[in-house]
Coordinates of C-alpha atoms in Angstrom, one line a residue:
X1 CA -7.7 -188.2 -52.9
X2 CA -3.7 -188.0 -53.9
X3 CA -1.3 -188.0 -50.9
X4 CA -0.4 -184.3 -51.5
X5 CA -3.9 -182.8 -51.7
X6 CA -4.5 -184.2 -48.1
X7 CA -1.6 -183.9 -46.4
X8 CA -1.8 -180.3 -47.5
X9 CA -5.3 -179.8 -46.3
X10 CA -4.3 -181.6 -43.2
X11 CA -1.1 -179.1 -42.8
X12 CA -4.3 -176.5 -43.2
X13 CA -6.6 -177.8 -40.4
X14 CA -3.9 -177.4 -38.5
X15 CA -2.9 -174.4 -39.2
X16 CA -6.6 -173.4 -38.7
X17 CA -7.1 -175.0 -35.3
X18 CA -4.1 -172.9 -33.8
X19 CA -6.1 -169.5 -34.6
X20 CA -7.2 -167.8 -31.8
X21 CA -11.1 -166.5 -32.3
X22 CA -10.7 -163.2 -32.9
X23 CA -7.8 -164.6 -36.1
X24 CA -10.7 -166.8 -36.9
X25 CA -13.3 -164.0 -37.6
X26 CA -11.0 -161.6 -39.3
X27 CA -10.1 -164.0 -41.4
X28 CA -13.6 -165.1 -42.1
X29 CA -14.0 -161.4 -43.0
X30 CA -11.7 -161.6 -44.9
X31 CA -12.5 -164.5 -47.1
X32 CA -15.6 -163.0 -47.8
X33 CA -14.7 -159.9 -48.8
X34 CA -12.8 -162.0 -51.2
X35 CA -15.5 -164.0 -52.3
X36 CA -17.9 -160.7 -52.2
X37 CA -15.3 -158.8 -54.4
X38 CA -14.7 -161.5 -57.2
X39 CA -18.2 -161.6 -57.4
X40 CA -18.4 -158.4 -58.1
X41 CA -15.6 -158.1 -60.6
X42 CA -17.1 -161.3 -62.5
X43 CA -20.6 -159.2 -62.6
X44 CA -19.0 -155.6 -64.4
X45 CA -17.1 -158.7 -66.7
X46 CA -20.4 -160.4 -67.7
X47 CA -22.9 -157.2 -67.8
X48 CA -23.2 -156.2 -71.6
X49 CA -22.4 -152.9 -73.1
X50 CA -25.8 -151.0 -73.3
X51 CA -26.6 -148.8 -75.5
X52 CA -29.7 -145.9 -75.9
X53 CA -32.6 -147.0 -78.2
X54 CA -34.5 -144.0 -77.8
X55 CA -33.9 -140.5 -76.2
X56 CA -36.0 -138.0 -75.1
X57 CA -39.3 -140.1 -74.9
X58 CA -42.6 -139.3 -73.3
X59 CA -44.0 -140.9 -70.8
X60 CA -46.7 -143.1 -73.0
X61 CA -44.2 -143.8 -75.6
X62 CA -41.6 -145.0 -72.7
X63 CA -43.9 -147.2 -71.0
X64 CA -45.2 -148.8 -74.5
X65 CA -41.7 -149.5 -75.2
X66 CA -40.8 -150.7 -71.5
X67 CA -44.0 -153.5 -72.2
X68 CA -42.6 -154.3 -75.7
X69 CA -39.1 -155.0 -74.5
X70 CA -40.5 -157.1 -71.4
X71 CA -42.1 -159.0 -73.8
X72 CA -39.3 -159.5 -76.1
X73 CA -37.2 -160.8 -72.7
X74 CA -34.8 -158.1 -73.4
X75 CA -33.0 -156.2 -71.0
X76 CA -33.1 -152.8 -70.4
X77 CA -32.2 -149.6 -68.2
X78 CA -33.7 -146.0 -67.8
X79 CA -31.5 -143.1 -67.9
X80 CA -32.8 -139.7 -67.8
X81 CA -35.6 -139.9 -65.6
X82 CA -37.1 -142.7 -67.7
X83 CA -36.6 -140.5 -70.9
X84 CA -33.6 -142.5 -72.6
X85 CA -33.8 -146.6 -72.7
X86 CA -30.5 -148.6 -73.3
X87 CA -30.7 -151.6 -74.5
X88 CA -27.5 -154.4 -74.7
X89 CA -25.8 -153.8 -78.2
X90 CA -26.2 -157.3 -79.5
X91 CA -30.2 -155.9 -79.8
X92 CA -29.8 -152.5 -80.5
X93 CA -30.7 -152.6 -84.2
X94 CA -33.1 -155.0 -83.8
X95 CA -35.7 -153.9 -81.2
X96 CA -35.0 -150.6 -83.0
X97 CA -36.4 -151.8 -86.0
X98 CA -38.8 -154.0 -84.2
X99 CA -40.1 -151.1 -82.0
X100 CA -40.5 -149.3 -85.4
X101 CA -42.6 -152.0 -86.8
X102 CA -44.8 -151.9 -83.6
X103 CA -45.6 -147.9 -84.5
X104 CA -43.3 -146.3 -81.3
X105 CA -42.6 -144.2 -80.2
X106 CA -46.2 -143.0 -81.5
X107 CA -45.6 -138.9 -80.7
X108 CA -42.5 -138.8 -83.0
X109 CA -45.0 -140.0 -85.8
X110 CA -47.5 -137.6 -84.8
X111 CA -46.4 -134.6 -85.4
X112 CA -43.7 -133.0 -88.0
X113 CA -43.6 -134.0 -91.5
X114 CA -45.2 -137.2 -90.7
X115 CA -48.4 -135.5 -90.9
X116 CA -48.2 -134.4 -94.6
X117 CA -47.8 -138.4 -95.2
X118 CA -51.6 -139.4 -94.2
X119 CA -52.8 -136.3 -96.5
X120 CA -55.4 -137.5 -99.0
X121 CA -55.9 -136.3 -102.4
X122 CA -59.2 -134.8 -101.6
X123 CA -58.1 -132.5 -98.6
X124 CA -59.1 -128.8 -99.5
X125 CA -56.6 -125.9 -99.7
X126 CA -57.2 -124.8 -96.0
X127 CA -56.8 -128.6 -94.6
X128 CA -53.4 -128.4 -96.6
X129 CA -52.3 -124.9 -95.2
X130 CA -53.1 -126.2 -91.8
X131 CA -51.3 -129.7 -92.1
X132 CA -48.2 -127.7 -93.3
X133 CA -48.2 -125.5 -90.4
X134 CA -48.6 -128.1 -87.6
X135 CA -46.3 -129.7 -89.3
X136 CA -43.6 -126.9 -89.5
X137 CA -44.1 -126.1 -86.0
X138 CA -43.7 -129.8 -84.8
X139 CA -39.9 -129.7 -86.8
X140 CA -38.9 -127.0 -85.3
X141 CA -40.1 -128.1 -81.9
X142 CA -38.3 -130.9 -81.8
X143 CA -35.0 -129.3 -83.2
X144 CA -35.2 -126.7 -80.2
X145 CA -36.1 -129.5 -77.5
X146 CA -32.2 -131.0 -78.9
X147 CA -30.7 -128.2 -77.4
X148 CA -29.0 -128.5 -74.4
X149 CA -31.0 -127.4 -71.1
X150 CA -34.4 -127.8 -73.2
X151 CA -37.0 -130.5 -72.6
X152 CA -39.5 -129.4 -74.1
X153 CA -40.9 -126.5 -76.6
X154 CA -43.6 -125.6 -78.1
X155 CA -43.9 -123.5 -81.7
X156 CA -46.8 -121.6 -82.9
X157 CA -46.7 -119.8 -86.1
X158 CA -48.9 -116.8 -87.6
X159 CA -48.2 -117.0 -91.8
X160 CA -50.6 -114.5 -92.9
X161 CA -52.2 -115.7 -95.9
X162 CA -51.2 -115.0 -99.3
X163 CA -53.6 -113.0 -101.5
X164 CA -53.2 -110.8 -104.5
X165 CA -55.8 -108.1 -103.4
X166 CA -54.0 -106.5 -100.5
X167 CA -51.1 -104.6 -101.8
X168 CA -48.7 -105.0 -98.4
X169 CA -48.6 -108.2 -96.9
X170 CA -48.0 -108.9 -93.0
X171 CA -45.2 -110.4 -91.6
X172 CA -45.0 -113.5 -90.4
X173 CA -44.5 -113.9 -86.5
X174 CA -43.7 -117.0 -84.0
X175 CA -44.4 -117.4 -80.4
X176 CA -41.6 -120.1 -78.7
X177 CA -42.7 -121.9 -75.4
X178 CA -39.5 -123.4 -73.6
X179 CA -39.4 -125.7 -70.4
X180 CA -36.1 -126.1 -69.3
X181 CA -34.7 -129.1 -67.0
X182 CA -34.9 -128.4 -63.6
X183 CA -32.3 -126.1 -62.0
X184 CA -31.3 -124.3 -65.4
X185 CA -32.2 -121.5 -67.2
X186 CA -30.8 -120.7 -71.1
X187 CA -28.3 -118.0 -71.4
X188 CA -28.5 -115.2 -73.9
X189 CA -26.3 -117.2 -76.7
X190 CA -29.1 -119.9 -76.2
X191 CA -31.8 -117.6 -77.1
X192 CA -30.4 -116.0 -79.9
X193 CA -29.5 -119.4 -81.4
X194 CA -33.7 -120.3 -80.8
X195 CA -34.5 -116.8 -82.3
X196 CA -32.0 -117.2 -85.6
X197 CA -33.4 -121.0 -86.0
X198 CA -37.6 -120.1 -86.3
X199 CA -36.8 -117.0 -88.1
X200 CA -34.8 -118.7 -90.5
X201 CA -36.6 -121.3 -91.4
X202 CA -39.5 -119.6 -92.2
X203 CA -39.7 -117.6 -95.4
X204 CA -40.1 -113.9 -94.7
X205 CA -39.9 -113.8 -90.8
X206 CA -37.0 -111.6 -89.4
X207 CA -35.1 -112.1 -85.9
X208 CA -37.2 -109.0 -84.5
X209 CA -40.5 -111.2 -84.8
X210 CA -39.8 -114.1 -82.9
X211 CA -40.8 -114.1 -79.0
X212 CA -39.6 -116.5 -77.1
X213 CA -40.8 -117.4 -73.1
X214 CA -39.5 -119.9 -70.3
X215 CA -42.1 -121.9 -68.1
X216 CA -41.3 -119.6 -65.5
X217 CA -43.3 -116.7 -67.6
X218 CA -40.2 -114.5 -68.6
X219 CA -40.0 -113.0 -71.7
X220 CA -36.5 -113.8 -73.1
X221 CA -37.2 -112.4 -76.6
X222 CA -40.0 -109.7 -77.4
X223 CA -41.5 -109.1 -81.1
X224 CA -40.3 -105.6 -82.4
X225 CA -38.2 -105.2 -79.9
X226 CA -35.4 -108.4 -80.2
X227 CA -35.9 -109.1 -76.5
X228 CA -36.3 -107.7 -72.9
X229 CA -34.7 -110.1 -70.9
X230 CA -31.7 -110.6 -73.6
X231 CA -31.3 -107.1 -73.4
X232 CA -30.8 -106.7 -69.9
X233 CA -29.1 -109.6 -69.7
X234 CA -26.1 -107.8 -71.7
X235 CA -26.3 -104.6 -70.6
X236 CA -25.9 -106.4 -66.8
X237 CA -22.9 -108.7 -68.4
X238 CA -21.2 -105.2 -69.7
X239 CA -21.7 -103.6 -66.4
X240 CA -20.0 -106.7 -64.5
X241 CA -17.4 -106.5 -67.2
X242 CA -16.6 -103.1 -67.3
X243 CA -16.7 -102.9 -63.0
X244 CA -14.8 -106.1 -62.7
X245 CA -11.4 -104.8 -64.5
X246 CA -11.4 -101.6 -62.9
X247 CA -12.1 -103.9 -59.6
X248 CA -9.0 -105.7 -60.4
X249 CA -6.8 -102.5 -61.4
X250 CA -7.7 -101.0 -57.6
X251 CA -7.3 -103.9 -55.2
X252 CA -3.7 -104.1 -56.1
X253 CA -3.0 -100.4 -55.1
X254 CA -5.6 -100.4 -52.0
X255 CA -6.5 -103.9 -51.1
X256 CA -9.1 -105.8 -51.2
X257 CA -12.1 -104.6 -49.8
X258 CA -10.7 -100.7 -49.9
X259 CA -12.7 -100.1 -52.8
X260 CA -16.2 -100.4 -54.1
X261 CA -16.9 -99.7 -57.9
X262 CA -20.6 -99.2 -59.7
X263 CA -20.6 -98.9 -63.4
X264 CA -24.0 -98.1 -65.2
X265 CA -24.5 -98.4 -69.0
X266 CA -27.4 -97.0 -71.3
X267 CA -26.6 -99.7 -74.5
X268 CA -28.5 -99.1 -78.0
X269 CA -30.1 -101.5 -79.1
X270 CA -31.6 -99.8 -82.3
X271 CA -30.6 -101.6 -85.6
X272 CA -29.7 -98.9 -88.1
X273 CA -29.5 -99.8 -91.9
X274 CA -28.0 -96.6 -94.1
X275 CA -27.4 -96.7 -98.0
X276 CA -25.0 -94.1 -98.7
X277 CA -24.2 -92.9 -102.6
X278 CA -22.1 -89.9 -103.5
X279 CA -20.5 -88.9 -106.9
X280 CA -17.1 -87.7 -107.8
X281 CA -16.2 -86.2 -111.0
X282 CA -13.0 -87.8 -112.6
X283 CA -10.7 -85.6 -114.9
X284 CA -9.0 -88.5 -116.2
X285 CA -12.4 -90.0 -118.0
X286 CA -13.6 -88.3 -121.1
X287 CA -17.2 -86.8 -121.2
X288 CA -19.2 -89.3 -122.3
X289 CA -21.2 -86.8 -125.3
X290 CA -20.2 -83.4 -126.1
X291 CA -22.5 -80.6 -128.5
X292 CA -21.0 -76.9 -129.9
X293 CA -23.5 -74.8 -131.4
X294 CA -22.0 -71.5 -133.5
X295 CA -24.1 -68.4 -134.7
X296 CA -22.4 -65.9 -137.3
X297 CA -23.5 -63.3 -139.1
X298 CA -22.1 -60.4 -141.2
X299 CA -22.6 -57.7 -143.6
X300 CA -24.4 -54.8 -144.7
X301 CA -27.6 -53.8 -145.8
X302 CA -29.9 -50.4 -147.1
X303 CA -33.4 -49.4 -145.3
X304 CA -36.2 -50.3 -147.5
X305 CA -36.9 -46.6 -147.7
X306 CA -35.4 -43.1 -147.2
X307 CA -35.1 -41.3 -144.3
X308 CA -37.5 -38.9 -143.4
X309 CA -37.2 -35.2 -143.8
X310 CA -39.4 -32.2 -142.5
X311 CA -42.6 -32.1 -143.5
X312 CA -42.3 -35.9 -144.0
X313 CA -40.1 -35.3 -147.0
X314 CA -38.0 -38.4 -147.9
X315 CA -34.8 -37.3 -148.2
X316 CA -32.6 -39.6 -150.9
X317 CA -29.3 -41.2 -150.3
X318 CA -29.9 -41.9 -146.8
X319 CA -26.8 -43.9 -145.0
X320 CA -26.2 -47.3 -145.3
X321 CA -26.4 -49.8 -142.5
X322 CA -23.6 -52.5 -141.9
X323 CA -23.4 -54.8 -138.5
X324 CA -21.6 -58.4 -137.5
X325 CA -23.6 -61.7 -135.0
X326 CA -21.4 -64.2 -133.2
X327 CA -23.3 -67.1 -130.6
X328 CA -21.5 -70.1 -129.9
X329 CA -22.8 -72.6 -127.2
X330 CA -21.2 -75.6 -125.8
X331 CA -22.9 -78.9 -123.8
X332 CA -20.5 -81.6 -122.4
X333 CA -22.0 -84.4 -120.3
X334 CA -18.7 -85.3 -117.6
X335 CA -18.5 -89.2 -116.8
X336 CA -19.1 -89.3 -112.8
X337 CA -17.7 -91.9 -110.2
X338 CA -20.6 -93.3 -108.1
X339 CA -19.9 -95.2 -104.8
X340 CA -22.2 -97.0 -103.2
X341 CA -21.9 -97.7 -99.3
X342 CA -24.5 -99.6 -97.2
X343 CA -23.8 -99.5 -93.5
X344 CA -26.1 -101.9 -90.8
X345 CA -25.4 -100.6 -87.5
X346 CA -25.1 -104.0 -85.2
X347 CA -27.3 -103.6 -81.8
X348 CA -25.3 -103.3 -78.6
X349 CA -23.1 -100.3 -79.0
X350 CA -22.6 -98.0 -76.1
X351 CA -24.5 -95.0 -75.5
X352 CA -23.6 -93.5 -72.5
X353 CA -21.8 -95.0 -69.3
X354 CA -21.0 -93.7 -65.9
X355 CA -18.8 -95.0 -63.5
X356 CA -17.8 -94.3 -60.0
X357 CA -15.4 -95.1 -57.8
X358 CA -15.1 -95.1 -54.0
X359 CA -12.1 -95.2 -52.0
X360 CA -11.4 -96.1 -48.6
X361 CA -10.0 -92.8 -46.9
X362 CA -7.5 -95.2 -44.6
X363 CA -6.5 -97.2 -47.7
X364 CA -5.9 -94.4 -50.3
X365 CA -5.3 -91.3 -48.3
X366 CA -2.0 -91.0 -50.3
X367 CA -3.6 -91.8 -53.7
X368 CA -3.8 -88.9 -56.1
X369 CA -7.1 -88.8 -57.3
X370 CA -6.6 -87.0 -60.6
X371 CA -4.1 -89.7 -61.5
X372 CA -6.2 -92.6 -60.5
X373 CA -9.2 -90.5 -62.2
X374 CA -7.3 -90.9 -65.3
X375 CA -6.6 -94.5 -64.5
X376 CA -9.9 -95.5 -64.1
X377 CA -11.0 -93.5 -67.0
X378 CA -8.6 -95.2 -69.6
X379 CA -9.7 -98.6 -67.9
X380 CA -13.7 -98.6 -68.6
X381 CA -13.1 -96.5 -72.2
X382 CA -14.9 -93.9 -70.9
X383 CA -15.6 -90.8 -74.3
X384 CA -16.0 -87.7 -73.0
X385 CA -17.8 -86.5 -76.0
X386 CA -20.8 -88.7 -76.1
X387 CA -21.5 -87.9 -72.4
X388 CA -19.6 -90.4 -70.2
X389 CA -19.1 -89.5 -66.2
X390 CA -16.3 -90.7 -64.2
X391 CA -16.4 -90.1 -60.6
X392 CA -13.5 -91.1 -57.7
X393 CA -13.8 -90.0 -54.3
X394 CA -12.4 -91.1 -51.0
X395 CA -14.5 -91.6 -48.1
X396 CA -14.2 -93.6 -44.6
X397 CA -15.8 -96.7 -44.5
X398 CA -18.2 -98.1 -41.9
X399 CA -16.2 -101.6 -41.0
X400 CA -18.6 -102.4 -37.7
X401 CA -20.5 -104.6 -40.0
X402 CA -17.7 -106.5 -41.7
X403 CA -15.8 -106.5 -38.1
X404 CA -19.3 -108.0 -36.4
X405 CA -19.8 -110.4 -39.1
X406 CA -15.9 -111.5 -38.6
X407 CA -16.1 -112.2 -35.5
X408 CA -19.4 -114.1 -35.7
X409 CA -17.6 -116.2 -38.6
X410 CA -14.4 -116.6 -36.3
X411 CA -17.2 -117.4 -33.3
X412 CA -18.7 -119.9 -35.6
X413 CA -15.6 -121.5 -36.8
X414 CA -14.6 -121.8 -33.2
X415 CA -17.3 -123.3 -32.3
X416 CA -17.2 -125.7 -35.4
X417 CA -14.0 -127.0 -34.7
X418 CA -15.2 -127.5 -31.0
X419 CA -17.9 -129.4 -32.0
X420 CA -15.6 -131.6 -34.8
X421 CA -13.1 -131.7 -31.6
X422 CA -16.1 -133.3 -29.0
X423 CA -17.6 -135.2 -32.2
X424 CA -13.9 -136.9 -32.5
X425 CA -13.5 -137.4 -29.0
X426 CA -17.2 -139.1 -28.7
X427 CA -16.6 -141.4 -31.9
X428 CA -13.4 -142.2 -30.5
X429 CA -14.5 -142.9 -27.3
X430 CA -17.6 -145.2 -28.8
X431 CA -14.8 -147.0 -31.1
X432 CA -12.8 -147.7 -28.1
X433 CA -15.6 -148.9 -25.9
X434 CA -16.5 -150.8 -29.0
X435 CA -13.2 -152.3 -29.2
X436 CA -12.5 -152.8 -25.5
X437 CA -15.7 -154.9 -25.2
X438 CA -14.7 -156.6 -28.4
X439 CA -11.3 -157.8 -26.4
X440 CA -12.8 -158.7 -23.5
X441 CA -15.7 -160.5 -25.4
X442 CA -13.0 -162.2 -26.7
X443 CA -10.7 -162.9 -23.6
X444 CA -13.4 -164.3 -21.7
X445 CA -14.9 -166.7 -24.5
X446 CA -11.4 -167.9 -24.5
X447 CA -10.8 -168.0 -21.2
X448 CA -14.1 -169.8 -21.1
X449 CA -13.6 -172.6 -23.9
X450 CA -10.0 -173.0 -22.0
X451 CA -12.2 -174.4 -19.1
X452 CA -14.8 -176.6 -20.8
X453 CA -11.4 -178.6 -22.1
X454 CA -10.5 -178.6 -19.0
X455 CA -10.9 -181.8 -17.0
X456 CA -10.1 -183.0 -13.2
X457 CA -6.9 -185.2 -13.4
X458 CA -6.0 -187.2 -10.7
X459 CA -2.5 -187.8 -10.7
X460 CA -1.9 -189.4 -7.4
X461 CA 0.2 -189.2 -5.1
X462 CA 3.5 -187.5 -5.8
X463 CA 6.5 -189.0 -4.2
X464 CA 7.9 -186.6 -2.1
X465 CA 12.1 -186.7 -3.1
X466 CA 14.3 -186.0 -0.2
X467 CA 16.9 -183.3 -0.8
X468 CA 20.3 -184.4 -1.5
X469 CA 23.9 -183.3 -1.3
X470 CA 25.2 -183.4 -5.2
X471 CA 27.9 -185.7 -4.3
X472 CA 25.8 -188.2 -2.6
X473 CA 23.4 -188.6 -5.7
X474 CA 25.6 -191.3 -7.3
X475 CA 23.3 -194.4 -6.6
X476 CA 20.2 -193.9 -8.6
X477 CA 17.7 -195.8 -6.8
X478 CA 15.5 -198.0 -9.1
X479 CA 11.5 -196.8 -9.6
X480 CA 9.6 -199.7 -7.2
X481 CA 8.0 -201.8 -10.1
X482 CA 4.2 -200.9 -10.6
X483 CA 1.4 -203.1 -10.7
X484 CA 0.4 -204.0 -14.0
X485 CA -2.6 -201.7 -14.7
X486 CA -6.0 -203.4 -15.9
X487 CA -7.0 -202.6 -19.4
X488 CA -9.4 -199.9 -18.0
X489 CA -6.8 -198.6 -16.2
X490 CA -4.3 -198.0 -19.4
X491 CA -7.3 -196.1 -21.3
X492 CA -7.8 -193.8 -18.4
X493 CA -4.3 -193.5 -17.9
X494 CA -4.0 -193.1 -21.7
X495 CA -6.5 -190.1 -21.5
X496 CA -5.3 -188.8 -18.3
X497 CA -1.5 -188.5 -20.1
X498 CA -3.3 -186.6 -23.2
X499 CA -5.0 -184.7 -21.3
X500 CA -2.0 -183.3 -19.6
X501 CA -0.2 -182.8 -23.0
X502 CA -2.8 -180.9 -24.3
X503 CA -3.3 -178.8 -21.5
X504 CA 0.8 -178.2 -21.5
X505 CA 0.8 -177.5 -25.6
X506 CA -2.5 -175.1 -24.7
X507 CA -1.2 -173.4 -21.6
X508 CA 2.5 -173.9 -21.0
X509 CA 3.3 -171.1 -18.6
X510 CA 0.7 -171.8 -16.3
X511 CA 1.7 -176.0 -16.3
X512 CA 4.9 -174.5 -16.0
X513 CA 3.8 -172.2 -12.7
X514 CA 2.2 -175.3 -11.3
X515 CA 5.6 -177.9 -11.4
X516 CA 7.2 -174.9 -10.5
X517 CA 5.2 -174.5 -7.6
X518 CA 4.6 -178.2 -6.7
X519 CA 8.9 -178.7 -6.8
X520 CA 9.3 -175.7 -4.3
X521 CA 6.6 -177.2 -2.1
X522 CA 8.9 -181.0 -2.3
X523 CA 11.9 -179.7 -1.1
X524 CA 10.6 -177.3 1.6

C-alpha cells in the first residue's frame, strides 16, 4: 500500500478513536443514510422507463397477459387496479405484437367488428342482422367506456326491421348501461355527449330515444322525454345560479348570514320546430302574365214585324230600334315574394320563476324594500309578463341555533387546542425522557469503559520534599542513583509509565486534581 494511502488511513483511525460513543453512532447513522440514499438514487437511475401495453383490461385478459409476460422474463407493473400493464419501453412494441400473436387480450376480439370477420358465406339474413347488431353495440360500448369516469357500459339496440308492407316504420331506440369508477358520478355534459354519440351513429335514431342509466339505477336520460335526471339536474344548476348572484349582491349591503335567498324555476323543456311562410306583393316586379278581354257592340235594327194595333191590327211603319254593348275584362297574375323561416325552439328556456328574499330585521332595518325589490328583480331577470314573483321581506331571525352551535365549535376548538397542547407536552416529555436516558446511557457506558482501562499502579513511595525558602534553593541536590532495574522490572515500569500517560491524555483534569492534591498534602 503507497505511503500516502496509509498514513492517511492511519491519520483516520485516529481521528476515529478520539470519538466519544455517542459521535461514533451518529456518525454511523450517518454513513448509512449515505450509503442507504445513494442506493437509492442509483435505483430511480437504473429502473427503465415503462410504458402501458394495454389499458382498460378485464380481469381474464390481465392475468393471461401477466402469465405471458412472466414467461417472456419481462418486467412489468399494474396501474389502475390491475387494468393498465406497463411494460419497459425497450419491449413495448414487441410483447405488443407478441401478445397479439398469442390472441389477447381475447374480449377486445370478441366483440365489435371483429365479429363480422368469422362470418361465413352461408350465414342466413337473420344470423347477419344479428352479427351487425352485437357488433354495433360492442363499438359503441367501448367508445363510451373511453370516457372519463366510465368503466364500463353496456349498449343494447332495438332496429326495427325493415319491410316494405308496413307503411310507417318505428323508430329505432337504445338503452345505455353505465358503471362509473368508484366515488364519481357523470355530469349532465357527460350524458349528453353519451346520448348525441348512440343517436348518431345509428341511422334514424334521434337524441329523444336514447335512455341512459348508472349502476346505481338512476335514470339520467329517459326515451321521449330527453331525460329526468338531466332535467333536474339543470333546472337545480339555474336555481343555484340565479340564488347565488343575488346571494352575492346582498351580503355586501347586510352581511353575511343577514340574508337567506330561495329561487324556484319551472324550465321548458318542450322542443318546438315551426316552418313559417308569408308572401308579400312587390310593386317593383312585373306581373308575371296579363289577359284583357273587350266586348262592343253597336247599331240599329227593325222588329221582324209590325206593331200591333187594336183588334190585333198590325199597324205599318212601326219605330225603329237602335242600342250600343261595351264589356271589357282584365286578368293580371302579380309576381309575389315568398319567405320562408324555420324556427327550432332549443329546450331549457324559462317558463316561470319565483324568487324570494328574506332579510334580517337587525341587519336591514334601514333598507328600503322597494329599492332593493327592484334590485333583486333586475338581478335574477325576473319578466313580469310571463308570470315571475319577486318577494323581499324583513323578518328577525332566530340566532340561538347559530349562537349554540358557535359556542359548541369555540368549546371544541378549545378543547382541540387543549388536547394538541397536553399531546405536545406528553411527546415532549417522552422525547426528553428519551433523550435524558440516551445521555445517561451514554455517560455511564463511558464512565464505565473509563474504568475497565483503568489499572492499579503502584508508584511507590513519593519522596516527601521539605519546604524551602527561595533563596536557599541554590544547591540542587543530586537524585540518589537507583538500582539498575531487572529486565522484568523495565517492562512493568515501561507499562506502568504508559499507563499513566494514557490515563493523563484520557483524563487530564482529574490526573491534574490528584498531583494537585498529592503536592498540597507534601508541603503540609
Amino acid at each position: 500500500m503507497p505511503a500516502q494511502i496509509s498514513g492517511l488511513l492511519d491519520r483516520l483511525k485516529a481521528r476515529t478513536s478520539e470519538f466519544t460513543v455517542a459521535q461514533r453512532t451518529i456518525a454511523l447513522i450517518g454513513i448509512a443514510g449515505l450509503v442507504l440514499g445513494l442506493f437509492a438514487v442509483s435505483a430511480w437511475l437504473t429502473r427503465p422507463s415503462m410504458s402501458p401495453l394495454f389499458a382498460n383490461l378485464g380481469s381474464s385478459d390481465a392475468s393471461a397477459i401477466v402469465d405471458h409476460l412472466q414467461s417472456e422474463g419481462v418486467p412489468y407493473e399494474l396501474t389502475d387496479g390491475g387494468s393498465t400493464i406497463l411494460v419497459p419501453n425497450q419491449h413495448l412494441y414487441t410483447m405488443r405484437l407478441a401478445v397479439a400473436a398469442a390472441g389477447l387480450p381475447a374480449a377486445a376480439d370478441g366483440s365489435g367488428y371483429s365479429l363480422l370477420d368469422d362470418m361465413g358465406m352461408t350465414s342466413s339474413e337473420f344470423q347477419q342482422q344479428v352479427t351487425y347488431q352485437r357488433a354495433l353495440e360492442g363499438e359503441m360500448a367501448k367508445t363510451i367506456s373511453a370516457l372519463n369516469g366510465v368503466e364500463n357500459a353496456t349498449v343494447r339496440l332495438a332496429l326495427p326491421s325493415q319491410s316494405v308492407f308496413v307503411s310507417e316504420q318505428a323508430d329505432p331506440t337504445a338503452s345505455v348501461f353505465v358503471q362509473t369508477a368508484r366515488g364519481g358520478a357523470l355530469g349532465n355534459d357527460q350524458v349528453q355527449s353519451i346520448v348525441h354519440l348512440v343517436s348518431a351513429g345509428i341511422e334514424g335514431m334521434s337524441p329523444q330515444d336514447v335512455a341512459v342509466i348508472d349502476a346505481d339505477g338512476r335514470v339520467l336520460s329517459a326515451v321521449g322525454t330527453g331525460g329526468t335526471a338531466l332535467q333536474e339536474g339543470q333546472t337545480s344548476d339555474y336555481e343555484q345560479r340565479v340564488a347565488a348572484g343575488i346571494q352575492a349582491m346582498l351580503d355586501p349591503l347586510v352581511g353575511r348570514g343577514n340574508a337567506v335567498v330561495t329561487v324556484t324555476a319551472d324550465l321548458d323543456y318542450d322542443q318546438v320546430a315551426r316552418t313559417t311562410e308569408t308572401y308579400v306583393p312587390d310593386a317593383d316586379v312585373p306581373p308575371l302574365s296579363s289577359s284583357t278581354t273587350v266586348e262592343e257592340y253597336t247599331g240599329t235594327g227593325g222588329t221582324g214585324a209590325g206593331v200591333l194595333g187594336p183588334d190585333n191590327i198590325a199597324v205599318p211603319n212601326g219605330a225603329e230600334n237602335s242600342g250600343e254593348y261595351r264589356k271589357e275584362s282584365e286578368t293580371v297574375n302579380n309576381a309575389l315574394s315568398r319567405v320562408t323561416e324555420q324556427t327550432t325552439t332549443a329546450p331549457g328556456s324559462v317558463r316561470r320563476q319565483a324568487v324570494s328574499v328574506v332579510i334580517s330585521e337587525q341587519a336591514g332595518g334601514g333598507l328600503n324594500l322597494a329599492q332593493l325589490e327592484e334590485m333583486v328583480t333586475a338581478a335574477a331577470a325576473v319578466d313580469v309578463e310571463r308570470g315571475d314573483v319577486v318577494a323581499v321581506t324583513r323578518m328577525n331571525f332566530d340566532t340561538s341555533g347559530a349562537e349554540a352551535a358557535q359556542e359548541a365549535l369555540a368549546v371544541a376548538a378549545q378543547q382541540a387546542e387543549v388536547e394538541q397542547t397536553a399531546a405536545l407536552i406528553r411527546n415532549g416529555i417522552i422525547a426528553g425522557a428519551i433523550l435524558l436516558a440516551f445521555i445517561l446511557a451514554m455517560i455511564v457506558a463511558a464512565r464505565r469503559s473509563r474504568r475497565a482501562r483503568r489499572e492499579a499502579i503502584d508508584l511507590g513511595g513519593l519522596e516527601i520534599v521539605e519546604e524551602r525558602e527561595p533563596e536557599v534553593l541554590d544547591v540542587v541536590e543530586e537524585a540518589p542513583a537507583l538500582p539498575a532495574p531487572s529486565p522484568i522490572e523495565v517492562d512493568e515500569m515501561a507499562a506502568k509509565r504508559e499507563d499513566i500517560i494514557a490515563l493523563a491524555a484520557d483524563q487530564p483534569a482529574e490526573v491534574a486534581e490528584a498531583l494537585r492534591g498529592w503536592l498540597a498534602g507534601s508541603r503540609r
